[in-house]
Every structure is written in C-alpha cells, then in structure tokens.
PDB file of C-alpha atoms and ligand atoms in Angstrom:
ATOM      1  CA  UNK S  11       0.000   0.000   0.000  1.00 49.00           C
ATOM      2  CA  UNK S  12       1.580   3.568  -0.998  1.00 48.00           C
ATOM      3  CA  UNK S  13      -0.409   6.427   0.480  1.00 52.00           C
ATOM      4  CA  UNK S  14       0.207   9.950  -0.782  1.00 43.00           C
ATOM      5  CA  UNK S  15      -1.555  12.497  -2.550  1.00 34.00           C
ATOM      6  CA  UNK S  16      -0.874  12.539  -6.129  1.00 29.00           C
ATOM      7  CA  UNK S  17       0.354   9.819  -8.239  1.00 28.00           C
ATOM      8  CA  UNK S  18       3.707   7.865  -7.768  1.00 32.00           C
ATOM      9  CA  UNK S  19       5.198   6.839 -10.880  1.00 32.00           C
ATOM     10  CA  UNK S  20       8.356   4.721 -11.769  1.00 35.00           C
ATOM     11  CA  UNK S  21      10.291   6.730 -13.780  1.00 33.00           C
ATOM     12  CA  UNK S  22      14.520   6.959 -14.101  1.00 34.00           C
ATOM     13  CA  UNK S  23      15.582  10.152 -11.874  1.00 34.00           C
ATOM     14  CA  UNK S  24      18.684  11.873 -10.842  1.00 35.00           C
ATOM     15  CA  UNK S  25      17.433  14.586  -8.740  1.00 35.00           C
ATOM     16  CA  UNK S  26      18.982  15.293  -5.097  1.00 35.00           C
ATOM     17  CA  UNK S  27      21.791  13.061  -6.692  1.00 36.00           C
ATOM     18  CA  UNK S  28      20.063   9.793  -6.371  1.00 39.00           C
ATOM     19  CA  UNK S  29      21.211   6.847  -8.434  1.00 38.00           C
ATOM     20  CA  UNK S  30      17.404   5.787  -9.050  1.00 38.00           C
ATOM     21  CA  UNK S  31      16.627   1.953 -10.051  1.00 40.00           C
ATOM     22  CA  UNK S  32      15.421   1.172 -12.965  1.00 41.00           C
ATOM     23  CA  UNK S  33      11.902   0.623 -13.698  1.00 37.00           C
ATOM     24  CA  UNK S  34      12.016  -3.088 -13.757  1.00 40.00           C
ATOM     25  CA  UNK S  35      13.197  -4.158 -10.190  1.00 52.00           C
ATOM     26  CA  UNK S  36      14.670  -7.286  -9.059  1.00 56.00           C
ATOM     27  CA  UNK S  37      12.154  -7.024  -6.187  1.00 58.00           C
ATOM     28  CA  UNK S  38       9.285  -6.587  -8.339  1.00 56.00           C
ATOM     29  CA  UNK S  39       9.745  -9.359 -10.156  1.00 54.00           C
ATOM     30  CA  UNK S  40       9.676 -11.139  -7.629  1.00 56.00           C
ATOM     31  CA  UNK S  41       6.788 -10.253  -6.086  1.00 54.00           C
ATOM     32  CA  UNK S  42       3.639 -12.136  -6.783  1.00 52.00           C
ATOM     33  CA  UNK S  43       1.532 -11.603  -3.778  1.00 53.00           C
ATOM     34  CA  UNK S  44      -1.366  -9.326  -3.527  1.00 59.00           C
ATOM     35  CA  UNK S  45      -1.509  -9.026   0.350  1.00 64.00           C
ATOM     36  CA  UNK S  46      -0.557  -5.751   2.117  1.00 92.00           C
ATOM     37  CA  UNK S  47       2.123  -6.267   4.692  1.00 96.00           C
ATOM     38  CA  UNK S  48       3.903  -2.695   4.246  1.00 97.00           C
ATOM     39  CA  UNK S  49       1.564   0.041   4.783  1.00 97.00           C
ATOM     40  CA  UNK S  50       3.419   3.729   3.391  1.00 98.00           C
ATOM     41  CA  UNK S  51       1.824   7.097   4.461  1.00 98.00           C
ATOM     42  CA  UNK S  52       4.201   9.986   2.482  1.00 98.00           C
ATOM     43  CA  UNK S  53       3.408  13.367   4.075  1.00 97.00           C
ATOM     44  CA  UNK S  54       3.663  15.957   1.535  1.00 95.00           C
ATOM     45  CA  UNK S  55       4.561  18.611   3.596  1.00 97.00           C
ATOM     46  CA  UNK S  56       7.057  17.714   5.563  1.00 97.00           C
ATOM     47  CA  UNK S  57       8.767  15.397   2.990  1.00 98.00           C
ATOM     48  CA  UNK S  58       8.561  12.119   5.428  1.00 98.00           C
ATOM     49  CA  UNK S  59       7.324   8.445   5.199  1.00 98.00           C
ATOM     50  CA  UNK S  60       5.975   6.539   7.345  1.00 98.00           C
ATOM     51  CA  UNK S  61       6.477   2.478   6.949  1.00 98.00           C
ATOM     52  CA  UNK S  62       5.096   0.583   8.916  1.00 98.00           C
ATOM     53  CA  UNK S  63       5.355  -3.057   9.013  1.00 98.00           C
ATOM     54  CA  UNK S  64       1.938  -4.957   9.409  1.00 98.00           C
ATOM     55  CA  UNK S  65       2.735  -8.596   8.929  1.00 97.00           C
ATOM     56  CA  UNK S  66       0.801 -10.809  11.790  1.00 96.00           C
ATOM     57  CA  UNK S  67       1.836 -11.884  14.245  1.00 97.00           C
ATOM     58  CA  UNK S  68       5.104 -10.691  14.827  1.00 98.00           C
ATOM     59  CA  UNK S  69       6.420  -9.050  11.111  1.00 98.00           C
ATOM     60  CA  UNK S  70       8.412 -12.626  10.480  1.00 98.00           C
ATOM     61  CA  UNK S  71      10.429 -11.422   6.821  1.00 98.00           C
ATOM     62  CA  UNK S  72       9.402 -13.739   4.808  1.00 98.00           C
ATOM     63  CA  UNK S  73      10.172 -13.474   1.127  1.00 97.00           C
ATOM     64  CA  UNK S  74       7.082 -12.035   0.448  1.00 97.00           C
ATOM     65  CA  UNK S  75       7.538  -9.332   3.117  1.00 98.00           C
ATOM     66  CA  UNK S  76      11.274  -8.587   2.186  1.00 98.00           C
ATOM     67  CA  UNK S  77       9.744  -8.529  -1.293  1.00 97.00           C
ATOM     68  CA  UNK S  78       7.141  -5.626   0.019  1.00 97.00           C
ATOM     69  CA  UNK S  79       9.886  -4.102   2.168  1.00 98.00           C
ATOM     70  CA  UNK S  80      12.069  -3.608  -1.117  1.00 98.00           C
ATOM     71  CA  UNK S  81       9.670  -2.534  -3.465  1.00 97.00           C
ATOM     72  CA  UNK S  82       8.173   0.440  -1.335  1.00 98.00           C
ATOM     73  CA  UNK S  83      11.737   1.448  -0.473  1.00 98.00           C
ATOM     74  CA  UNK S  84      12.703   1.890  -3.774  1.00 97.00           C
ATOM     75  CA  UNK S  85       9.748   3.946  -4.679  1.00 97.00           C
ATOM     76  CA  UNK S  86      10.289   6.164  -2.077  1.00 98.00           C
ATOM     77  CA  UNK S  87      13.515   6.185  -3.358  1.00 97.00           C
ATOM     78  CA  UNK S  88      12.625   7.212  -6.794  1.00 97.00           C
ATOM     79  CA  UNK S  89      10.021  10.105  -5.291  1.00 97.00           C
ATOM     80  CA  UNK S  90      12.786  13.205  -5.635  1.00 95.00           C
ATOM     81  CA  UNK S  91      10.299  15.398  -2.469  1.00 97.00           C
ATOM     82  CA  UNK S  92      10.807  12.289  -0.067  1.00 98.00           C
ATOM     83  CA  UNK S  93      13.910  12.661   2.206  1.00 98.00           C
ATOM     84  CA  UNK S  94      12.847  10.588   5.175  1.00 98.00           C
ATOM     85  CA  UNK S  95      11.633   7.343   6.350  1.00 98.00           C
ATOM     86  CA  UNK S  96      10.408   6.092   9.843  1.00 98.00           C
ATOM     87  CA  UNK S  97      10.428   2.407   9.550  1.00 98.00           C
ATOM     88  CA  UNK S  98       7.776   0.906  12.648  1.00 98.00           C
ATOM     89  CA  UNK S  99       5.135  -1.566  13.521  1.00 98.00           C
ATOM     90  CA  UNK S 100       1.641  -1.689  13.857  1.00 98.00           C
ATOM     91  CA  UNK S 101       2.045  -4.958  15.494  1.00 96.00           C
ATOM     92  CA  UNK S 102       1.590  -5.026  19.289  1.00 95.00           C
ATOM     93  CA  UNK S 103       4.640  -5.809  21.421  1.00 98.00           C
ATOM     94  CA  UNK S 104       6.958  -6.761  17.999  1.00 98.00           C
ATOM     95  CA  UNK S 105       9.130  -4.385  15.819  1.00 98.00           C
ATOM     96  CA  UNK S 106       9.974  -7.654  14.083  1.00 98.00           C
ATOM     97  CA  UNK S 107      10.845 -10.788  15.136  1.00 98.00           C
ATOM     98  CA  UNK S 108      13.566 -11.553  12.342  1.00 97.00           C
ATOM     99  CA  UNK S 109      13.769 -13.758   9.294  1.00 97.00           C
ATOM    100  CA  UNK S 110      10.765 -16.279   8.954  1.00 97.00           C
ATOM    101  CA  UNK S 111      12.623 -19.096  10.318  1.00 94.00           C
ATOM    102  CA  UNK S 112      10.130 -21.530   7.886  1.00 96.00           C
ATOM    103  CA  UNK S 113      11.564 -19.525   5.070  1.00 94.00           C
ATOM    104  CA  UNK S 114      14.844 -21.774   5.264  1.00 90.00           C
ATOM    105  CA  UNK S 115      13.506 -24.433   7.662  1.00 91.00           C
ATOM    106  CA  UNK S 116      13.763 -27.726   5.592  1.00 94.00           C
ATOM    107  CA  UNK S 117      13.934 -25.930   2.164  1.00 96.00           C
ATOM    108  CA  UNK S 118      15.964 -26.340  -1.261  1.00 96.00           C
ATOM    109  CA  UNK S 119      19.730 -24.605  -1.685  1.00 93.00           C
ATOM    110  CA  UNK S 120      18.043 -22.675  -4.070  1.00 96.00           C
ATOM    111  CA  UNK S 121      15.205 -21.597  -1.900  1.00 96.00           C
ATOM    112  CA  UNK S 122      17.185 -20.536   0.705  1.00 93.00           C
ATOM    113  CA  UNK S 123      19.487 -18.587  -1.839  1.00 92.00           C
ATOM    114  CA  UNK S 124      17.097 -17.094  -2.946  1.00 95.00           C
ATOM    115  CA  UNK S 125      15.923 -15.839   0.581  1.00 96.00           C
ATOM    116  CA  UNK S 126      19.001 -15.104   1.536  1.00 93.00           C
ATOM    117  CA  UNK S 127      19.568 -12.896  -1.991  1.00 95.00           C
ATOM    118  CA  UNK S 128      16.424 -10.977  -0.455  1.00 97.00           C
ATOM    119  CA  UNK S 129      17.469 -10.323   2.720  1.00 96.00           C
ATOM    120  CA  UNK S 130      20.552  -9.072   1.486  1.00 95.00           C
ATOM    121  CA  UNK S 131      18.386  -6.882  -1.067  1.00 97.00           C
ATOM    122  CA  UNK S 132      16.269  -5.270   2.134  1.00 98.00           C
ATOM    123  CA  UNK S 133      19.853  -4.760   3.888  1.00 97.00           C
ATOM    124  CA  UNK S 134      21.415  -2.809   1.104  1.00 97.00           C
ATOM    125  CA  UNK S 135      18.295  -0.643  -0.233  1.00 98.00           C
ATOM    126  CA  UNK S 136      17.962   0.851   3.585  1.00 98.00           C
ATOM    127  CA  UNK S 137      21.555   0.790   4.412  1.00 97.00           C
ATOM    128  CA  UNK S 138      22.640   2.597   0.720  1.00 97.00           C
ATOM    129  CA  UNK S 139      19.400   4.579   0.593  1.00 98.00           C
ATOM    130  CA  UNK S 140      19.282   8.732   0.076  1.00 97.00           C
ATOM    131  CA  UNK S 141      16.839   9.482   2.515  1.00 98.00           C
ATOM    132  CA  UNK S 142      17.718   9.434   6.168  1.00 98.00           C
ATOM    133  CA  UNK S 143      16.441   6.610   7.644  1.00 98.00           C
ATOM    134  CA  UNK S 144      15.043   6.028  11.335  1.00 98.00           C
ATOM    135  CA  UNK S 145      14.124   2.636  13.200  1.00 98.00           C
ATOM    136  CA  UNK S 146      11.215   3.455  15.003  1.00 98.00           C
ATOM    137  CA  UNK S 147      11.620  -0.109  17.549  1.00 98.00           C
ATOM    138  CA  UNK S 148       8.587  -0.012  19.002  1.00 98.00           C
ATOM    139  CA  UNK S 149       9.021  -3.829  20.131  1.00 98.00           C
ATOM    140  CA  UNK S 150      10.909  -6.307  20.237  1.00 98.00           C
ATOM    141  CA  UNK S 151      13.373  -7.247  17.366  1.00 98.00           C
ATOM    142  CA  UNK S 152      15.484 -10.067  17.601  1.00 97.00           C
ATOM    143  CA  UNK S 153      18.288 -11.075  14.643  1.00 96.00           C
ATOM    144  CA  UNK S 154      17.145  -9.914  11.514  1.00 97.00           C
ATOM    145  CA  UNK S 155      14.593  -7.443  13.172  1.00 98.00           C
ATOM    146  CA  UNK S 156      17.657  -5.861  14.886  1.00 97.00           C
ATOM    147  CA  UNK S 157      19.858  -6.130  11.412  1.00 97.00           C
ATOM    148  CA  UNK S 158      16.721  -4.224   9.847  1.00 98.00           C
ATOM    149  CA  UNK S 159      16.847  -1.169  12.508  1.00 98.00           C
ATOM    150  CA  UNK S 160      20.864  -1.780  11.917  1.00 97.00           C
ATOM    151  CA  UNK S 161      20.934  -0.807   8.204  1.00 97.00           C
ATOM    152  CA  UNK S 162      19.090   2.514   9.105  1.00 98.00           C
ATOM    153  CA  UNK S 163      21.065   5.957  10.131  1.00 98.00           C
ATOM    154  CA  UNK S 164      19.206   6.099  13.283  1.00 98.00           C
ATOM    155  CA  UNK S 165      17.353   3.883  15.886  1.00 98.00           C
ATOM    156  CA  UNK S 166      14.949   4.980  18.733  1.00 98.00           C
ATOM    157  CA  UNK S 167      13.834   2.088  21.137  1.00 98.00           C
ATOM    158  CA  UNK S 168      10.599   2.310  23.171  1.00 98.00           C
ATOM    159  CA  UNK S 169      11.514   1.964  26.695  1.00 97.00           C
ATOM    160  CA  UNK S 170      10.273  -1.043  27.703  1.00 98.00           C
ATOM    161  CA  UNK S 171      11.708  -4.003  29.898  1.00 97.00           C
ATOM    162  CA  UNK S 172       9.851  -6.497  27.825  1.00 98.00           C
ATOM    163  CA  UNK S 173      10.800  -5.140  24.608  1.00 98.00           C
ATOM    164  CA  UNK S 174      14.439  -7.006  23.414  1.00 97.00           C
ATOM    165  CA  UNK S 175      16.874  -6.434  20.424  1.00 97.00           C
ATOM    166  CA  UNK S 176      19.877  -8.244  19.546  1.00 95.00           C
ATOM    167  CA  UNK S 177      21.497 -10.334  17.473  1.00 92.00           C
ATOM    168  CA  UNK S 178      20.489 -13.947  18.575  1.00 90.00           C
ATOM    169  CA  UNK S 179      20.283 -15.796  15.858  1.00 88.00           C
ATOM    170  CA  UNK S 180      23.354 -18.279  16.488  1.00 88.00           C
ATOM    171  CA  UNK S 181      20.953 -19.707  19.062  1.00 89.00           C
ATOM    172  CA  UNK S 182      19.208 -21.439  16.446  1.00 88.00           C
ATOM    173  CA  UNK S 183      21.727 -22.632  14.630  1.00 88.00           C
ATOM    174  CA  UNK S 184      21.683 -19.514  11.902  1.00 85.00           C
ATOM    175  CA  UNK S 185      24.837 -18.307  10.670  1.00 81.00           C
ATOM    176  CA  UNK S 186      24.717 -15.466   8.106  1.00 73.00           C
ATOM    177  CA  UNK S 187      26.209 -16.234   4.892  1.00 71.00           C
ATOM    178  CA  UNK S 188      29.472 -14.602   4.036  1.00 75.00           C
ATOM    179  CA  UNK S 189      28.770 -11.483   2.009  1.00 69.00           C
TER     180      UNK S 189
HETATM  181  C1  LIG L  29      24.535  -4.287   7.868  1.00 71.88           C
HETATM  182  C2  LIG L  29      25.280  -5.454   8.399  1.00 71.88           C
HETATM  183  C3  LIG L  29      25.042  -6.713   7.647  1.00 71.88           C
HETATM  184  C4  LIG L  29      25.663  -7.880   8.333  1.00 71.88           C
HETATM  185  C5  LIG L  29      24.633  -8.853   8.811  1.00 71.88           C
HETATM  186  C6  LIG L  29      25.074  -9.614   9.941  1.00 71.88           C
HETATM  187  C7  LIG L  29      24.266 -10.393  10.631  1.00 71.88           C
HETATM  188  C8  LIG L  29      22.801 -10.425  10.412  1.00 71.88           C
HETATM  189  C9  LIG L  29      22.226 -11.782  10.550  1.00 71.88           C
HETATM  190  C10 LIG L  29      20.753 -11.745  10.454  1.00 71.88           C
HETATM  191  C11 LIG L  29      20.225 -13.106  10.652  1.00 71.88           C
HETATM  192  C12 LIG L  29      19.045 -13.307  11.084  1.00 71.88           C
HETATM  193  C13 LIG L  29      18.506 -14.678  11.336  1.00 71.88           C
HETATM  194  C14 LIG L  29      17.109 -14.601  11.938  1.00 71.88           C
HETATM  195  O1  LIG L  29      16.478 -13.593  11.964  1.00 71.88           O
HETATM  196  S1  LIG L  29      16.465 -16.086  12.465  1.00 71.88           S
HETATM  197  C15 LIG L  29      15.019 -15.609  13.380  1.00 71.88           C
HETATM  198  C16 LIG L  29      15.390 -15.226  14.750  1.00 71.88           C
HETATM  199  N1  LIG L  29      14.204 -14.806  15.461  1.00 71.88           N
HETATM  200  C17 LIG L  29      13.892 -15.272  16.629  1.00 71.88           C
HETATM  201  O2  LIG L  29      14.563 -16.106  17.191  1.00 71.88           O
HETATM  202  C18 LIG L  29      12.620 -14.704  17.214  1.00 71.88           C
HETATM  203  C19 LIG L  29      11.830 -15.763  17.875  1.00 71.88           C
HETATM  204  N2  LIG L  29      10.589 -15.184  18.350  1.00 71.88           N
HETATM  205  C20 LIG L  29      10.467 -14.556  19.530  1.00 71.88           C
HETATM  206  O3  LIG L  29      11.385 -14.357  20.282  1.00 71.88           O
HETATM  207  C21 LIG L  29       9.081 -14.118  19.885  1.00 71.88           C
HETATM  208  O4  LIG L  29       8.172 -14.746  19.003  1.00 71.88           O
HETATM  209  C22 LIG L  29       8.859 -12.604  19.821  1.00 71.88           C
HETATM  210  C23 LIG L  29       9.284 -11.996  18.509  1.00 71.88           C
HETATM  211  C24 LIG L  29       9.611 -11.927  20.985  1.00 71.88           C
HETATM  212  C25 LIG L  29       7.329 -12.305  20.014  1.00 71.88           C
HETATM  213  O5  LIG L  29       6.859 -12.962  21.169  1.00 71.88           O
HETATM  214  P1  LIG L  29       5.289 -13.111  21.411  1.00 71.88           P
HETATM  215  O6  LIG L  29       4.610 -11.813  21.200  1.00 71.88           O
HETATM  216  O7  LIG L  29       5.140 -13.764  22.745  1.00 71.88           O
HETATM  217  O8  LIG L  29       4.795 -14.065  20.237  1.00 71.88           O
HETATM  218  P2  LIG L  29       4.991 -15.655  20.090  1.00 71.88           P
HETATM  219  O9  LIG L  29       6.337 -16.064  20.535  1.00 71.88           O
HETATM  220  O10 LIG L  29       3.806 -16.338  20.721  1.00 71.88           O
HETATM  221  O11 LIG L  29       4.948 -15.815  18.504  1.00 71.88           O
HETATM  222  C26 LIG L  29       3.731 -15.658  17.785  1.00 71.88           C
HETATM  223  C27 LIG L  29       3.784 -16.563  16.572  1.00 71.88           C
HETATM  224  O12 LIG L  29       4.828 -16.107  15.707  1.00 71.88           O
HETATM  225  C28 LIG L  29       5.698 -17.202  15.403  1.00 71.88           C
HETATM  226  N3  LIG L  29       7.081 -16.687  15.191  1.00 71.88           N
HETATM  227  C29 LIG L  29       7.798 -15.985  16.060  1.00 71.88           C
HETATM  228  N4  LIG L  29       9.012 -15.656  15.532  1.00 71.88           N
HETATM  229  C30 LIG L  29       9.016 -16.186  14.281  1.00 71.88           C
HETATM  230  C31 LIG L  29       9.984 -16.191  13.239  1.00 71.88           C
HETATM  231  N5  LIG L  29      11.222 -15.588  13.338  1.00 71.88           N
HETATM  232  N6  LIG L  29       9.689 -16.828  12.096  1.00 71.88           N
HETATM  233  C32 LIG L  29       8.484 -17.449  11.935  1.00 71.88           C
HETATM  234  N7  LIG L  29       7.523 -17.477  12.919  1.00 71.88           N
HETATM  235  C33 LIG L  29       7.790 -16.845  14.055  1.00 71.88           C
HETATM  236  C34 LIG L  29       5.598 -18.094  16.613  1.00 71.88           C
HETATM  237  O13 LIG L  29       6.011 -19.401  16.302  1.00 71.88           O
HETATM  238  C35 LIG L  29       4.115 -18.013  16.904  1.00 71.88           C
HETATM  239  O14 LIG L  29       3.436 -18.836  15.985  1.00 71.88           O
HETATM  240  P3  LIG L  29       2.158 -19.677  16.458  1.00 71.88           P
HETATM  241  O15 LIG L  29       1.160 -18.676  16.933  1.00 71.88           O
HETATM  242  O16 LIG L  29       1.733 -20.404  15.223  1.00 71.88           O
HETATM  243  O17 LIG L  29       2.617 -20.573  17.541  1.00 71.88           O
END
C-alpha cells in the first residue's frame, strides 16, 4: 500500500543526486503476492514516510515481506520530495521478530538462496538509501529485526523491559552467509 496524494510513478531520476533503479526491479519481479504487509503514508509537507510493518503476528520477513519491504523502499527512493523514512510496527509488542525461520527451515539450496539474496536486497536498499532513515523499535526485534533497525542511520527504542533487540540468531543454529 503507498499512500500519498498525487500519483507515484516509476520513472529513471537523478534529482537530489540519487542513483534511481530502474523501472524493472529485481524485487518486483519477484513479487507475486497481492496481500498488504507494508503500509506507506508519504506526508507531503514535511517530505517524510511513514512504513510501517503490518505482517501478523510478529512481522516474520518472509520473502514475500522482504519482497514488500524492497519494493516500497525503492519507490520512495525514486520520489525526488521524499527525504525521510520512519520504519515501525503496527504490530503489538513486535518491531519484528527476524527472518521467517520456515523460510529456510527444511527448504531447497536454491530456496534458501534465494531468501538469503532478499534479505541481502532489504539490507542494502535501507543501508545505501538517500533518505535518512530512522528505526522506530517499538518492540521487540530479535536477529534480523535488529539487522533491519541496523541498516538505518538512526534507531529509537521504546523503553520497555519487555521489549528485546539483539542479534540472537546463532541460538538457532543460523549463521549469516558470508557477504
Ligand atoms: C549491515 C550489516 C550486515 C551484516 C549482517 C550480519 C548479521 C545479520 C544476521 C541476520 C540473521 C538473522 C537470522 C534470523 O532472523 S532467524 C530468526 C530469529 N528470530 C527469533 O529467534 C525470534 C523468535 N521469536 C520470539 O522471540 C518471539 O516470538 C517474539 C518476537 C519476541 C514475540 O513474542 P510473542 O509476542 O510472545 O509471540 P509468540 O512467541 O507467541 O509468537 C507468535 C507466533 O509467531 C511465530 N514466530 C515468532 N518468531 C518467528 C519467526 N522468526 N519466524 C516465523 N515465525 C515466528 C511463533 O512461532 C508463533 O506462531 P504460532 O502462533 O503459530 O505458535
């Protein structure tokens, strides 16, 4: 879902110095779901996004999601009057609760490389993007939740004793790939 006034289109840009993707994304084609997991609200007039993630239960990044993630990044991105993004949840208690661990439970090499090729995608397009980028953790975000608020030039936590972020994932067994 991409909420602004006025029309978003896909075209080439290189205002405010952005490198903008091409009109054919990776991510796009990709992307063969129809459910909303992203919603975007653009605000005009101050120039801001607001993402949040809306994936129940607990905003697992599946390849779908990543999929979402990647595609409303980039056309933010391409939109020259959008310079920031707050990335948060609408999902109680949960920023994100990392990679969809049945993404690469008991699946194919090529499955999992191709998960893995779209977590690196969501990594990259917030880490390398041109708008300044804030991790609104408004729950807990263990692994890749916490490598998601990682990639973006600032992080605010809500202070909450329940609420935990880390990097955890060599509990289960996970070992990022070598990138
Ligand atoms: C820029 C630098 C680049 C370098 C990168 C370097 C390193 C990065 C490496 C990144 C690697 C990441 C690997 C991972 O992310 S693996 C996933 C790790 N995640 C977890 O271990 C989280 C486990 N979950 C929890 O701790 C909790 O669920 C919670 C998130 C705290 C929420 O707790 P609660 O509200 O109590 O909810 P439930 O526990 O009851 O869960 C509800 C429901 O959701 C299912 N679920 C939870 N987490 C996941 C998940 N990750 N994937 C899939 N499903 C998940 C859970 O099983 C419940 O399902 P049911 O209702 O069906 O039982």
């Amino acid at each position: 879902m991409y909420a602004r006034s006025g029309l978003l289109s896909q075209r080439s840009c290189s205002s405010h110095g952005r490198e903008c993707a091409t009109p054919v994304l990776a991510a796009q084609r990709r992307n063969n779901s129809t459910a909303t997991k992203i919603a975007v609200e653009f605000d005009q007039s101050t120039g801001v996004a607001v993402m949040r993630l809306q994936g129940p239960p607990v905003n697992s990044l599946s390849l779908d999601f990543l999929t979402e993630l990647c595609i409303n990044v980039e056309k933010l991105e391409m939109d020259k009057n959008c310079r920031g993004l707050i990335l948060t949840s609408s999902q109680p208690k949960v920023f994100s609760a990392g990679l969809d661990i049945m993404e690469i439970y008991g699946k194919s090499p090529e499955r999992c490389g191709e998960f893995w090729r779209a977590v690196q995608e969501m990594w990259l397009k917030l880490y390398g993007s041109s708008m300044v980028t804030i991790a609104a953790i408004n729950g807990s975000s263990p692994a890749g939740g916490c490598l998601m608020s990682m990639t973006c030039d600032y992080r605010i936590m809500a202070d909450n004793p329940r609420y935990s972020i880390g990097l955890n994932e060599t509990q289960l067994g996970i070992v990022a790939p070598f990138w």
